[in-house]
Amino acid sequence: MAPGTGAALRLLAASVDAKAVAEIGTGCGVSGIHLLHGMRPDGVLTTVDQEPEHQQSARQAFRDAGFAGNRARFIPGRALDVLPRLADAGYDLVFCDGDRQEYQDYLAESLRLLRPGGLVAFEGVFANGRTVDSGPQPTEVLRLRELVRTVRESTDLVSSLLPVGDGLLCVVKR
């Protein structure tokens, strides 16, 4: 994760005074650490990943960063299987860094999970510059373009595409 993306995640978590954050794609825990730093001291990060090894690495990274074990909840599984089990309007922020082909589906689930005024952020929306290329593109890029278009055209959302890292699409639910 680019340092600018991490700084933006900290800022976004702080700006919504995040107490409950859901993360799709635990990875090695870098984004989770940034989110936890921006969250309230009593906040809990719920992180979802298919790979148990990723969650083990992240658990250790969170400990090494000084976070208590009760600050993160790890749920193994495919995001689109896990998200429907999470509470409606129970989250302040959702961070999506999973399968980019599923981002449109993550948007629908995230909007259900978010309280009014909550925020969802999608990492990697530039797809290494391919999102703005005019030539033929793979399905992943077409899906990312569809996501950006959906967000831009909605009257219920306020959005901005931040030029940090590989593009961070930020969307506030009105």
One Martini backbone bead per residue (centre of mass of N, CA, C, O) as a GRO file, in nm:
protein
  174
    1MET     BB    1   0.097   0.036   0.022
    2ALA     BB    2   0.068   0.352  -0.008
    3PRO     BB    3   0.127   0.614   0.194
    4GLY     BB    4  -0.111   0.793   0.089
    5THR     BB    5  -0.332   0.583   0.142
    6GLY     BB    6  -0.289   0.551   0.444
    7ALA     BB    7  -0.338   0.848   0.517
    8ALA     BB    8  -0.627   0.856   0.403
    9LEU     BB    9  -0.747   0.640   0.590
   10ARG     BB   10  -0.697   0.785   0.854
   11LEU     BB   11  -0.860   1.036   0.781
   12LEU     BB   12  -1.132   0.901   0.722
   13ALA     BB   13  -1.172   0.769   0.999
   14ALA     BB   14  -1.161   1.040   1.154
   15SER     BB   15  -1.390   1.200   0.998
   16VAL     BB   16  -1.614   0.967   1.105
   17ASP     BB   17  -1.556   0.862   1.385
   18ALA     BB   18  -1.460   0.564   1.397
   19LYS     BB   19  -1.588   0.250   1.545
   20ALA     BB   20  -1.688   0.098   1.271
   21VAL     BB   21  -1.503  -0.130   1.061
   22ALA     BB   22  -1.485  -0.253   0.728
   23GLU     BB   23  -1.279  -0.510   0.569
   24ILE     BB   24  -1.180  -0.593   0.235
   25GLY     BB   25  -0.896  -0.730   0.268
   26THR     BB   26  -0.641  -0.788   0.476
   27GLY     BB   27  -0.384  -0.910   0.422
   28CYS     BB   28  -0.103  -0.794   0.619
   29GLY     BB   29  -0.234  -0.512   0.770
   30VAL     BB   30  -0.177  -0.220   0.673
   31SER     BB   31  -0.458  -0.093   0.643
   32GLY     BB   32  -0.555  -0.161   0.930
   33ILE     BB   33  -0.356   0.021   1.077
   34HIS     BB   34  -0.451   0.285   0.957
   35LEU     BB   35  -0.741   0.264   1.051
   36LEU     BB   36  -0.686   0.236   1.357
   37HIS     BB   37  -0.541   0.515   1.384
   38GLY     BB   38  -0.820   0.675   1.297
   39MET     BB   39  -0.971   0.560   1.513
   40ARG     BB   40  -1.116   0.507   1.779
   41PRO     BB   41  -1.006   0.364   2.074
   42ASP     BB   42  -1.294   0.178   2.069
   43GLY     BB   43  -1.250   0.055   1.806
   44VAL     BB   44  -1.360  -0.180   1.538
   45LEU     BB   45  -1.215  -0.417   1.323
   46THR     BB   46  -1.354  -0.574   1.037
   47THR     BB   47  -1.201  -0.858   0.877
   48VAL     BB   48  -1.191  -0.988   0.538
   49ASP     BB   49  -1.077  -1.324   0.434
   50GLN     BB   50  -0.981  -1.618   0.259
   51GLU     BB   51  -0.691  -1.604   0.396
   52PRO     BB   52  -0.555  -1.721   0.685
   53GLU     BB   53  -0.264  -1.611   0.654
   54HIS     BB   54  -0.338  -1.316   0.643
   55GLN     BB   55  -0.470  -1.299   0.923
   56GLN     BB   56  -0.222  -1.382   1.084
   57SER     BB   57  -0.039  -1.151   0.993
   58ALA     BB   58  -0.223  -0.922   1.089
   59ARG     BB   59  -0.241  -0.993   1.386
   60GLN     BB   60   0.063  -0.948   1.432
   61ALA     BB   61   0.080  -0.655   1.327
   62PHE     BB   62  -0.112  -0.536   1.537
   63ARG     BB   63   0.054  -0.612   1.781
   64ASP     BB   64   0.321  -0.469   1.691
   65ALA     BB   65   0.151  -0.183   1.685
   66GLY     BB   66  -0.025  -0.199   1.978
   67PHE     BB   67  -0.285  -0.364   1.949
   68ALA     BB   68  -0.543  -0.490   2.075
   69GLY     BB   69  -0.725  -0.778   2.027
   70ASN     BB   70  -1.019  -0.616   2.048
   71ARG     BB   71  -0.979  -0.429   1.771
   72ALA     BB   72  -1.015  -0.712   1.613
   73ARG     BB   73  -1.204  -0.884   1.354
   74PHE     BB   74  -1.190  -1.212   1.219
   75ILE     BB   75  -1.316  -1.314   0.889
   76PRO     BB   76  -1.353  -1.589   0.719
   77GLY     BB   77  -1.393  -1.543   0.367
   78ARG     BB   78  -1.607  -1.452   0.138
   79ALA     BB   79  -1.735  -1.147   0.112
   80LEU     BB   80  -2.024  -1.222  -0.022
   81ASP     BB   81  -2.079  -1.418   0.233
   82VAL     BB   82  -2.028  -1.224   0.484
   83LEU     BB   83  -2.171  -0.942   0.460
   84PRO     BB   84  -2.478  -1.033   0.503
   85ARG     BB   85  -2.406  -1.086   0.827
   86LEU     BB   86  -2.397  -0.794   0.868
   87ALA     BB   87  -2.495  -0.500   0.997
   88ASP     BB   88  -2.717  -0.276   0.955
   89ALA     BB   89  -2.591   0.035   1.000
   90GLY     BB   90  -2.300  -0.058   1.169
   91TYR     BB   91  -2.116   0.146   0.992
   92ASP     BB   92  -1.876   0.404   0.909
   93LEU     BB   93  -1.671   0.209   0.744
   94VAL     BB   94  -1.560   0.094   0.415
   95PHE     BB   95  -1.297  -0.124   0.296
   96CYS     BB   96  -1.188  -0.193  -0.046
   97ASP     BB   97  -0.945  -0.484  -0.117
   98GLY     BB   98  -1.036  -0.686  -0.337
   99ASP     BB   99  -1.219  -0.795  -0.582
  100ARG     BB  100  -1.266  -0.590  -0.853
  101GLN     BB  101  -1.507  -0.752  -0.986
  102GLU     BB  102  -1.683  -0.695  -0.696
  103TYR     BB  103  -1.729  -0.388  -0.635
  104GLN     BB  104  -2.027  -0.350  -0.705
  105ASP     BB  105  -2.121  -0.546  -0.478
  106TYR     BB  106  -1.983  -0.397  -0.246
  107LEU     BB  107  -2.147  -0.142  -0.265
  108ALA     BB  108  -2.422  -0.257  -0.186
  109GLU     BB  109  -2.331  -0.369   0.089
  110SER     BB  110  -2.211  -0.107   0.208
  111LEU     BB  111  -2.471   0.064   0.206
  112ARG     BB  112  -2.608  -0.121   0.414
  113LEU     BB  113  -2.385  -0.097   0.645
  114LEU     BB  114  -2.419   0.202   0.645
  115ARG     BB  115  -2.449   0.486   0.777
  116PRO     BB  116  -2.541   0.784   0.773
  117GLY     BB  117  -2.236   0.934   0.657
  118GLY     BB  118  -2.092   0.716   0.552
  119LEU     BB  119  -1.797   0.529   0.424
  120VAL     BB  120  -1.657   0.432   0.106
  121ALA     BB  121  -1.357   0.251  -0.005
  122PHE     BB  122  -1.159   0.215  -0.311
  123GLU     BB  123  -0.899   0.027  -0.420
  124GLY     BB  124  -0.750   0.050  -0.743
  125VAL     BB  125  -0.913   0.224  -0.972
  126PHE     BB  126  -0.679   0.270  -1.192
  127ALA     BB  127  -0.532   0.012  -1.281
  128ASN     BB  128  -0.253   0.120  -1.374
  129GLY     BB  129  -0.414   0.327  -1.590
  130ARG     BB  130  -0.649   0.159  -1.742
  131THR     BB  131  -0.915   0.322  -1.685
  132VAL     BB  132  -0.813   0.566  -1.901
  133ASP     BB  133  -0.786   0.394  -2.128
  134SER     BB  134  -0.897   0.349  -2.473
  135GLY     BB  135  -0.858   0.070  -2.501
  136PRO     BB  136  -0.885  -0.239  -2.468
  137GLN     BB  137  -1.035  -0.420  -2.187
  138PRO     BB  138  -1.063  -0.576  -1.918
  139THR     BB  139  -1.306  -0.662  -1.703
  140GLU     BB  140  -1.197  -0.513  -1.456
  141VAL     BB  141  -1.204  -0.229  -1.587
  142LEU     BB  142  -1.503  -0.225  -1.664
  143ARG     BB  143  -1.600  -0.252  -1.368
  144LEU     BB  144  -1.469   0.009  -1.263
  145ARG     BB  145  -1.619   0.201  -1.451
  146GLU     BB  146  -1.900   0.122  -1.349
  147LEU     BB  147  -1.859   0.217  -1.062
  148VAL     BB  148  -1.800   0.514  -1.119
  149ARG     BB  149  -2.065   0.568  -1.265
  150THR     BB  150  -2.264   0.492  -1.043
  151VAL     BB  151  -2.164   0.698  -0.837
  152ARG     BB  152  -2.187   0.959  -1.009
  153GLU     BB  153  -2.513   0.914  -1.075
  154SER     BB  154  -2.580   0.939  -0.783
  155THR     BB  155  -2.791   1.116  -0.547
  156ASP     BB  156  -2.697   0.946  -0.268
  157LEU     BB  157  -2.400   1.039  -0.347
  158VAL     BB  158  -2.063   1.122  -0.245
  159SER     BB  159  -1.770   1.183  -0.454
  160SER     BB  160  -1.414   1.075  -0.482
  161LEU     BB  161  -1.106   1.065  -0.669
  162LEU     BB  162  -0.812   0.978  -0.537
  163PRO     BB  163  -0.457   1.045  -0.614
  164VAL     BB  164  -0.376   0.767  -0.458
  165GLY     BB  165  -0.185   0.553  -0.555
  166ASP     BB  166  -0.434   0.351  -0.736
  167GLY     BB  167  -0.676   0.475  -0.631
  168LEU     BB  168  -0.939   0.645  -0.432
  169LEU     BB  169  -1.266   0.568  -0.381
  170CYS     BB  170  -1.498   0.801  -0.241
  171VAL     BB  171  -1.805   0.735  -0.043
  172VAL     BB  172  -2.099   0.900   0.053
  173LYS     BB  173  -2.374   0.849   0.256
  174ARG     BB  174  -2.680   1.024   0.286
   0.00000   0.00000   0.00000
